[in-house]
CSV table of C-alpha atoms and ligand atoms in Angstrom, one decimal:
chain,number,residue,atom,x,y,z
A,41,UNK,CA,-22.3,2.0,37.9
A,42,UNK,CA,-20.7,-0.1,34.7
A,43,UNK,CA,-17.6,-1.0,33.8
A,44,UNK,CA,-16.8,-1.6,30.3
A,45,UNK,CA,-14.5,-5.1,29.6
A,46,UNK,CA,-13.7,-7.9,27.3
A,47,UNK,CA,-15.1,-11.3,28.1
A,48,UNK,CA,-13.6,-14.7,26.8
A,49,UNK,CA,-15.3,-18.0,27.9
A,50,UNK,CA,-12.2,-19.8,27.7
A,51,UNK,CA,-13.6,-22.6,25.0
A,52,UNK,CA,-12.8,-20.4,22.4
A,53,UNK,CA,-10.5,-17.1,21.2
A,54,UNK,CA,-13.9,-15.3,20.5
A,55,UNK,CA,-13.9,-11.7,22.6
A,56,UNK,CA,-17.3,-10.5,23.8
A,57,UNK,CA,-17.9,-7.2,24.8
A,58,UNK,CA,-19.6,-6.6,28.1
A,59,UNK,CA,-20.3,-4.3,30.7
A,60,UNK,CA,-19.7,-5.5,34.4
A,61,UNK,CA,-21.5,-4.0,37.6
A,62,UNK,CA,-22.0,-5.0,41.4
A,63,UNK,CA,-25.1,-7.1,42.5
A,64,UNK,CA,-24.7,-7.7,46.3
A,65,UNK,CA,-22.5,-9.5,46.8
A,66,UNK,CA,-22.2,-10.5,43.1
A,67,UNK,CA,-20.5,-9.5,40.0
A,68,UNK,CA,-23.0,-9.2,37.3
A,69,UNK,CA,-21.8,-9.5,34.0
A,70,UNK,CA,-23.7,-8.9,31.0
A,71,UNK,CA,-23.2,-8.9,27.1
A,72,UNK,CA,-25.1,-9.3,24.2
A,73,UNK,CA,-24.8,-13.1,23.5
A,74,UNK,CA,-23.1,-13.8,27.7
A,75,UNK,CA,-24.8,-13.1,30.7
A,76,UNK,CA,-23.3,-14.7,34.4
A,77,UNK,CA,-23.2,-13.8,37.9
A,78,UNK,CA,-20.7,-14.9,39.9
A,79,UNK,CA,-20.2,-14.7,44.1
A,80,UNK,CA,-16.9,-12.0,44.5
A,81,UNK,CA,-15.6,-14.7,46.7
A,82,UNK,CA,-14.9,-16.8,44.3
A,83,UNK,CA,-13.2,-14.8,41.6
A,84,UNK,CA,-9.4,-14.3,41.2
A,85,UNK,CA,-9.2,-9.9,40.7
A,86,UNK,CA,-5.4,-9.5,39.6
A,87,UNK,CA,-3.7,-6.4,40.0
A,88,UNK,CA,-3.4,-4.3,36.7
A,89,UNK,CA,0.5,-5.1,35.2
A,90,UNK,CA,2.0,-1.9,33.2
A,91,UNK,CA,-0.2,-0.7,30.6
A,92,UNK,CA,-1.6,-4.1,30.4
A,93,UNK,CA,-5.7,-4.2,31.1
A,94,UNK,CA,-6.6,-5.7,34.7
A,95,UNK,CA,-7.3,-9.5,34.5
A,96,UNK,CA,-10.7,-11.3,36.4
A,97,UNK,CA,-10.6,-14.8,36.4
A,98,UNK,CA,-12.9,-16.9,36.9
A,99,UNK,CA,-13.6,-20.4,38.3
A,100,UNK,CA,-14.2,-22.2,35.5
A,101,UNK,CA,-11.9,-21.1,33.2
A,102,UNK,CA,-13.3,-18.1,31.6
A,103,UNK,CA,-11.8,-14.3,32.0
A,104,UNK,CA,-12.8,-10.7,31.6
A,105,UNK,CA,-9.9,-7.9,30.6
A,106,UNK,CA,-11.0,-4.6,32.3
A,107,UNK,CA,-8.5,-1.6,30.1
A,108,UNK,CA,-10.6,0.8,32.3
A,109,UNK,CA,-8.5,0.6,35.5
A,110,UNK,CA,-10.3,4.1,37.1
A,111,UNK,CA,-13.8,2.9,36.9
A,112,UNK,CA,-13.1,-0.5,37.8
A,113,UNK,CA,-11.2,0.6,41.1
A,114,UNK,CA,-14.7,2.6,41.9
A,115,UNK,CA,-16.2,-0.2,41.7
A,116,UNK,CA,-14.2,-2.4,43.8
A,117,UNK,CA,-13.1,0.6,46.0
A,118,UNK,CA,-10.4,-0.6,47.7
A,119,UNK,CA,-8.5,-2.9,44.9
A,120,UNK,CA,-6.2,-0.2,44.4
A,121,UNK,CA,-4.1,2.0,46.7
A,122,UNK,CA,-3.9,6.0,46.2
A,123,UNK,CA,-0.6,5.3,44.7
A,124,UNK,CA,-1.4,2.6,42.0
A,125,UNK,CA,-4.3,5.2,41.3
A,126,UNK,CA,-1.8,7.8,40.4
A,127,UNK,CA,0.3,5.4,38.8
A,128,UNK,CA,-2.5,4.3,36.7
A,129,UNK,CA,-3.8,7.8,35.8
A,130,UNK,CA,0.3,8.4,34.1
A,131,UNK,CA,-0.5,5.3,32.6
A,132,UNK,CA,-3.5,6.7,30.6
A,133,UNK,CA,-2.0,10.0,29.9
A,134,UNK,CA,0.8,8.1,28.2
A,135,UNK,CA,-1.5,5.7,26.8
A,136,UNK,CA,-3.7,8.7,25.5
A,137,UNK,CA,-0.3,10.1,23.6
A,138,UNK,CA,0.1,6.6,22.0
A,139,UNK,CA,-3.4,7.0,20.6
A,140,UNK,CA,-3.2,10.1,19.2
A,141,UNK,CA,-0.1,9.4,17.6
A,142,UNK,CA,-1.3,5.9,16.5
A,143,UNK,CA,-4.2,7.5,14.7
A,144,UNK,CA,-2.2,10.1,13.1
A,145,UNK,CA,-0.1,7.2,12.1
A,146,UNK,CA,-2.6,5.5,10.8
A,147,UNK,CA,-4.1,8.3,8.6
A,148,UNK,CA,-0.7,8.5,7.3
A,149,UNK,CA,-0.4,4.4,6.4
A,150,UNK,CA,-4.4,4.2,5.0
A,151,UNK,CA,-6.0,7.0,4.9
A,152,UNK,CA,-3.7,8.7,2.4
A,153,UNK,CA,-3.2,5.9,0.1
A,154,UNK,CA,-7.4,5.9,0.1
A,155,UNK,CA,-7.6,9.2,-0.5
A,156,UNK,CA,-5.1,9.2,-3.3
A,157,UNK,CA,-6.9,6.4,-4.7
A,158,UNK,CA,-10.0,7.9,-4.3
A,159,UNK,CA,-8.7,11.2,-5.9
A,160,UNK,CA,-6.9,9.6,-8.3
A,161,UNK,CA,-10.1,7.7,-9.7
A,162,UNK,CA,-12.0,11.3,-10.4
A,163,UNK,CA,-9.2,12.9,-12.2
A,164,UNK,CA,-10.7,13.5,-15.4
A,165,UNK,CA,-9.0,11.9,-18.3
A,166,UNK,CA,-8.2,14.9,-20.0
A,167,UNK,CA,-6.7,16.8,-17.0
A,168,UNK,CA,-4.7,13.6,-17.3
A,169,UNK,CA,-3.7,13.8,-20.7
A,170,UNK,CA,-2.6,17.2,-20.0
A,171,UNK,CA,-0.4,16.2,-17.0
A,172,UNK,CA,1.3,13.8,-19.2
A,173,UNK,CA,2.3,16.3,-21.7
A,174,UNK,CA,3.9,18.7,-19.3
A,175,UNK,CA,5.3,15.9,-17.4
A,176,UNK,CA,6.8,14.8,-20.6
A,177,UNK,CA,8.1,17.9,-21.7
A,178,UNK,CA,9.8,18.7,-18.3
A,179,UNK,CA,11.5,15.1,-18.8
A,180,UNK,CA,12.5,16.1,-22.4
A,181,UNK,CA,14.2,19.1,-21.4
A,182,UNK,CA,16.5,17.1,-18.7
A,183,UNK,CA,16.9,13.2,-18.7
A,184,UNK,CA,15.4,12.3,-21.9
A,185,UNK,CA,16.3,12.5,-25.3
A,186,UNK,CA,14.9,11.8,-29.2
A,187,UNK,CA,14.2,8.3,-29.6
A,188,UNK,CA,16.8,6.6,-32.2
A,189,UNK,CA,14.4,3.8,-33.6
A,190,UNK,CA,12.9,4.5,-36.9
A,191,UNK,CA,9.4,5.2,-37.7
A,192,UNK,CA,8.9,1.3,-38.9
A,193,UNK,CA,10.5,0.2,-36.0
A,194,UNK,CA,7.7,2.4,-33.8
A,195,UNK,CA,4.5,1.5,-35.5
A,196,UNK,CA,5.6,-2.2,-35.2
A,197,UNK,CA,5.1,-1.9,-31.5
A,198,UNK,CA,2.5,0.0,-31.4
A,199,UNK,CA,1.0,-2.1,-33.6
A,200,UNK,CA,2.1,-5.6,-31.8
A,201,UNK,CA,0.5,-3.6,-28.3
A,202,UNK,CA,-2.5,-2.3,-30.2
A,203,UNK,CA,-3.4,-6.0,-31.6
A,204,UNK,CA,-3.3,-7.5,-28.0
A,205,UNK,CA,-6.4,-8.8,-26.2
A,206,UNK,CA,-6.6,-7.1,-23.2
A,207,UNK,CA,-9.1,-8.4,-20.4
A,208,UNK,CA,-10.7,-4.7,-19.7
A,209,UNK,CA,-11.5,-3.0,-23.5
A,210,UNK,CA,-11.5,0.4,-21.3
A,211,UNK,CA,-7.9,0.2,-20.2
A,212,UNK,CA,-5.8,1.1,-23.1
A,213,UNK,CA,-2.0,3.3,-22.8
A,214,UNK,CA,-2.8,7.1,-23.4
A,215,UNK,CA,0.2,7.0,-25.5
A,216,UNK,CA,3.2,4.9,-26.6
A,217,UNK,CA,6.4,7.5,-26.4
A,218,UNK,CA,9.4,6.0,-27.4
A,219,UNK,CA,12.6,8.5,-25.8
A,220,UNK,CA,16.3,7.4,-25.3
A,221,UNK,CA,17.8,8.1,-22.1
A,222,UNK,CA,22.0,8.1,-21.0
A,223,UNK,CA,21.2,8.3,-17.7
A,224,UNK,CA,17.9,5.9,-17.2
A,225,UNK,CA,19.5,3.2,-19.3
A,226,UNK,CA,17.0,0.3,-20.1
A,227,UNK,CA,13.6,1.8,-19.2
A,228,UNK,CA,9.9,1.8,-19.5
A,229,UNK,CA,8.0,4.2,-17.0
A,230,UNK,CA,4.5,4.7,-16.9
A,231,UNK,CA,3.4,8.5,-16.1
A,232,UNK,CA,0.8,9.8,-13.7
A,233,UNK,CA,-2.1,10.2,-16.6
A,234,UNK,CA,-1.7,6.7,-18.2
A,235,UNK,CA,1.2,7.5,-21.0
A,236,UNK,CA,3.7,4.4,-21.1
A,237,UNK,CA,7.3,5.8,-22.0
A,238,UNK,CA,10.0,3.8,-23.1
A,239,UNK,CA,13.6,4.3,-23.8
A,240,UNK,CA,15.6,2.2,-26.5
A,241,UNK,CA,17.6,0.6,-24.2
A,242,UNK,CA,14.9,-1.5,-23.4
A,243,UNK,CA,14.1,-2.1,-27.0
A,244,UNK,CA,17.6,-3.0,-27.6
A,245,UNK,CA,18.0,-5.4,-24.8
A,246,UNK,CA,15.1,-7.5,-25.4
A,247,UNK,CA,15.3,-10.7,-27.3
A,248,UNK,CA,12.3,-10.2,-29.2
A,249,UNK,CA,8.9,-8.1,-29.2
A,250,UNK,CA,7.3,-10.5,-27.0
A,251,UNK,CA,9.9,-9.7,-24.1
A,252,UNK,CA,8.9,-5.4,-25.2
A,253,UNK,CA,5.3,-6.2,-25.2
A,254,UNK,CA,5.7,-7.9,-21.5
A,255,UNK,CA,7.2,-5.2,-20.1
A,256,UNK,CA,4.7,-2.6,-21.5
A,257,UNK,CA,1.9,-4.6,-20.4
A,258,UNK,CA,3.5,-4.4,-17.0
A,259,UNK,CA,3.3,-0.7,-17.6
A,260,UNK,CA,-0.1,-1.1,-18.5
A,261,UNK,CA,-1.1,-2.9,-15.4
A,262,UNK,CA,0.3,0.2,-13.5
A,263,UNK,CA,-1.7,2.6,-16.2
A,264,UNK,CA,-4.6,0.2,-15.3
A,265,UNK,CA,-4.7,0.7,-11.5
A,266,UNK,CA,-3.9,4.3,-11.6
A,267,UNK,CA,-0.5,3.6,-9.5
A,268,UNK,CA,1.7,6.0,-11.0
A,269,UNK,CA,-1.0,8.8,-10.2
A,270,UNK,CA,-1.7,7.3,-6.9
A,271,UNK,CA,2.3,7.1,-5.7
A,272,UNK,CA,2.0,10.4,-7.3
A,273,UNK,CA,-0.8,11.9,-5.0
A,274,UNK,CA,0.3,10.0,-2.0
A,275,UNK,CA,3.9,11.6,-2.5
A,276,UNK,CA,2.5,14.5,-1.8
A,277,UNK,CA,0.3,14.9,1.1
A,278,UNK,CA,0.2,18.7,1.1
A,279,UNK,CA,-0.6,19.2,-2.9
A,280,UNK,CA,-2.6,16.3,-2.3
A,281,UNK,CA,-4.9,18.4,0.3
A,282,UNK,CA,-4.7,21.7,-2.1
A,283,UNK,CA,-5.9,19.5,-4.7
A,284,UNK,CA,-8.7,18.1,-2.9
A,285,UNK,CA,-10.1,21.4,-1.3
A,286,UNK,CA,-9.2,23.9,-3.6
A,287,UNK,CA,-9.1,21.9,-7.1
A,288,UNK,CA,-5.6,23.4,-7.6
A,289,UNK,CA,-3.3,21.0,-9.0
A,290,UNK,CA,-0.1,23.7,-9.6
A,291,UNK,CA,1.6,22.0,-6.6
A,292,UNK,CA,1.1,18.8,-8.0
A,293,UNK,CA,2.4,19.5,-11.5
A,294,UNK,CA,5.4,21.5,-10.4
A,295,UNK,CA,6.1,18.4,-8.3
A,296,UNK,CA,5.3,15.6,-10.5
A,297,UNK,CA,8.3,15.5,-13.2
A,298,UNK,CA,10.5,14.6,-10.1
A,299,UNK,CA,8.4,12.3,-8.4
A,300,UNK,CA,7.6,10.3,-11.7
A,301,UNK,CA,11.6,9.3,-11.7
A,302,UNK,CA,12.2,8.7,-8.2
A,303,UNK,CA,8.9,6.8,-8.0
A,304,UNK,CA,8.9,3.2,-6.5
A,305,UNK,CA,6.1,1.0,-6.5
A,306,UNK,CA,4.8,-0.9,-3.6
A,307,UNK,CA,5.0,-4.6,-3.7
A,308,UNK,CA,1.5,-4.7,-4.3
A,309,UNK,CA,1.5,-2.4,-7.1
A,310,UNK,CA,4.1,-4.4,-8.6
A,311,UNK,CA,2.2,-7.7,-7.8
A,312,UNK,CA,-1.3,-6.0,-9.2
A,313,UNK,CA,0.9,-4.9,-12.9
A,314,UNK,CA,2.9,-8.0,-12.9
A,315,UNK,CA,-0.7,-10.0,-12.8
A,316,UNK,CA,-1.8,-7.8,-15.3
A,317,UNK,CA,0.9,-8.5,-17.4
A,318,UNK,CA,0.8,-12.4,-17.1
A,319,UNK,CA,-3.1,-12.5,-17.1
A,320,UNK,CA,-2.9,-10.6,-20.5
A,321,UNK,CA,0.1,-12.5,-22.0
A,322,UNK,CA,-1.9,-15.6,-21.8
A,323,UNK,CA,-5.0,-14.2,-22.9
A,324,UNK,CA,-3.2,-13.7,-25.9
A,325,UNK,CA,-0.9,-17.2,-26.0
A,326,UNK,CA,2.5,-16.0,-24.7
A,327,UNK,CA,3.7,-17.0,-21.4
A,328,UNK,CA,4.1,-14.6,-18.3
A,329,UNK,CA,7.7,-15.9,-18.6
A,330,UNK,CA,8.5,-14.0,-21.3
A,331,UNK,CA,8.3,-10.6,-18.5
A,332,UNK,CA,10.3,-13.1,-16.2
A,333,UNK,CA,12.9,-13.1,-19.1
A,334,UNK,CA,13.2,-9.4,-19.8
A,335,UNK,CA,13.5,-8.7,-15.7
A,336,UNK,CA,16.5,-11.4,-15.3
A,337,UNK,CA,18.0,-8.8,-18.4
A,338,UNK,CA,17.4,-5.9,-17.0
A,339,UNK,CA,19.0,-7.2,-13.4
A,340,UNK,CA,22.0,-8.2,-15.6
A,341,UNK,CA,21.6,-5.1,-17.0
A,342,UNK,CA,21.9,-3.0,-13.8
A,343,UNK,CA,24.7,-4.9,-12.6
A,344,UNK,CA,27.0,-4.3,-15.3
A,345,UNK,CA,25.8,-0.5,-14.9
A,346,UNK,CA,26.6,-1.0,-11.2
A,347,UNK,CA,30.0,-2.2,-12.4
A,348,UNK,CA,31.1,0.4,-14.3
A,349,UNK,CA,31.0,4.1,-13.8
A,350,UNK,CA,27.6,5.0,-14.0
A,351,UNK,CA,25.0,5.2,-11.3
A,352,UNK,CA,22.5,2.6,-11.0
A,353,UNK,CA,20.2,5.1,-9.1
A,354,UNK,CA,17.2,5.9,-11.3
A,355,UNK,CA,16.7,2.6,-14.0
A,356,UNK,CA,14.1,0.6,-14.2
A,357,UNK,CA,14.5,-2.0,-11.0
A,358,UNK,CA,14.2,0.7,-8.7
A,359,UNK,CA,11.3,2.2,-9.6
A,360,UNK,CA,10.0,-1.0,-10.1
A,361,UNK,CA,11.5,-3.1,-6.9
A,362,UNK,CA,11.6,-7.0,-5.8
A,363,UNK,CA,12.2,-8.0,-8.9
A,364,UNK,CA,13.9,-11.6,-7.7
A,365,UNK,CA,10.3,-12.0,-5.5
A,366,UNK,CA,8.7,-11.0,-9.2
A,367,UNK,CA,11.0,-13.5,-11.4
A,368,UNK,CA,10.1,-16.1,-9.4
A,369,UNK,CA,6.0,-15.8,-9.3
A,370,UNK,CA,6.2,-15.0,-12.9
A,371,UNK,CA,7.9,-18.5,-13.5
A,372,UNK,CA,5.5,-20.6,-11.2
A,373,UNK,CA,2.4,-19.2,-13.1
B,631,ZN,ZN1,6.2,-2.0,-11.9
């Protein structure tokens, strides 16, 4: 008969697992890398606390954590009374709950966002493409209207984005769409199939192009990493499951117009675009500043928003949070 436990030799924080069984009157205890036997005399067997694991502890120092109270009291019968036995079988009932709802927890926290990723990675560019356009024209229809920048003013920046050294030749924007928008003010969105969309607002506010270009690189480092499709998937466990056994994206694209503007990135995701961004401005002899510059706008921006009658609900700081956390890394690179 073995017991499973946890062995530290006190020197060190290092855990090793080990198995421990009666010899005589010994306690043999034996691991891969650890192997003692020690008189039962002299060893200090605590009582199991709460859901804590049972303690040994030994003479010199060292200890042994024992999370399997049952076996361990058939080892040692006699450690335990009938009623601690009972106690302790509650114990793992409740601690059995905590599991199963840790690991469903935990499928929820990482292994969605890996299997959006995953998913999001095999999406063929052209079912993509095609997402993009109906995304676009669902947008179109409610919250965004013709762009009022001429045609000069549009190949300009599609030129100025077009000219840019980028450190991966493969990751270019699907698109440049230039909309206006009364209720998303001063925007640029990326959408789920790589298309970066922005609003003349934005345009309008910046100082110059370089302050534009930052902002769509930023854009760019979400198209880059897929995190508009990702946040997109991930939004949607269910479609996300259709999707992944039956190929069906319906769900998806009935859902995706929505989720594009109430979308907000994770700190990482922000942190992965805004290196992006700054990596790429240098590359190509502006300074990741400039983005710095055109957030500290666009929080001026949203205050005066916030300040007058309209909502501040759907512009661009809250699908793209933290911005004071992102002003300041931008201005220490
Ligand atoms: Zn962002």
């Amino acid at each position: 008969m073995r017991v499973a436990a946890v062995y530290y030799d006190g020197r060190n924080a290092k855990a090793h697992p080990v198995t421990l069984c009666l010899e005589g009157d010994k306690l043999l205890l034996q691991g891969k890398d650890v192997v003692r036997r020690d008189a039962l005399a002299g060893l200090d067997i605590q009582p199991p606390l709460g859901s804590t694991p049972r303690v040994v502890l030994f003479a010199d120092g060292a200890r042994c954590e024992v999370a399997d109270n049952r076996g361990f009291a058939e080892l040692f019968p006699g450690t335990d009374s009938r009623v601690a036995a009972l106690e302790n079988s509650w114990r793992w009932s409740g601690l059995a709950l905590l599991l199963v709802l840790a690991t469903a927890g935990a499928g929820y926290l990482w292994g969605l966002p890996y299997a959006a990723q995953n998913l999001a990675e095999r999406i063929p560019a052209e079912l993509a493409a095609g997402l993009d356009r109906e995304v676009l024209a669902d947008l179109d229809g409610k919250v965004l209207q013709p762009s009022g920048l001429n045609q000069d003013r549009r190949r300009g920046l599609e030129a100025k984005l077009a000219a840019l050294v980028l450190p991966d030749p493969a990751v270019r924007p699907a698109g440049l769409e230039f909309r206006a928008s009364a209720e998303l003010g001063a925007n640029a969105f990326a959408l789920p199939g790589g298309s970066v969309v922005v609003l003349d607002a934005l345009v309008e506010l910046a100082e110059d192009d370089a302050e534009i270009v930052a902002v769509l690189l930023h854009e760019l480092g979400h198209v880059a990493g897929r995190h508009a499709l990702r946040q997109m998937l991930q939004a949607s466990a269910v479609g996300l499951a259709m999707a992944w056994y039956l190929g069906d994206f319906s769900n998806l694209l009935a859902a995706a117009p929505a989720l594009v503007l109430e979308a907000r990135y994770s700190r990482e995701f922000e942190r992965d675009a805004d290196n992006f961004a700054a990596e790429t401005l240098r590359a190509n002899g502006l300074s990741a500043g400039r983005l710095a510059d055109m957030l500290l706008k666009l929080e001026t921006a949203r205050q005066s928003r916030l300040d007058g009658k309209f909502g501040a609900g759907l512009d661009y700081l809250s699908s793209h949070p933290n911005s004071e956390e992102r002003i300041q890394r931008l201005r220490s690179q």
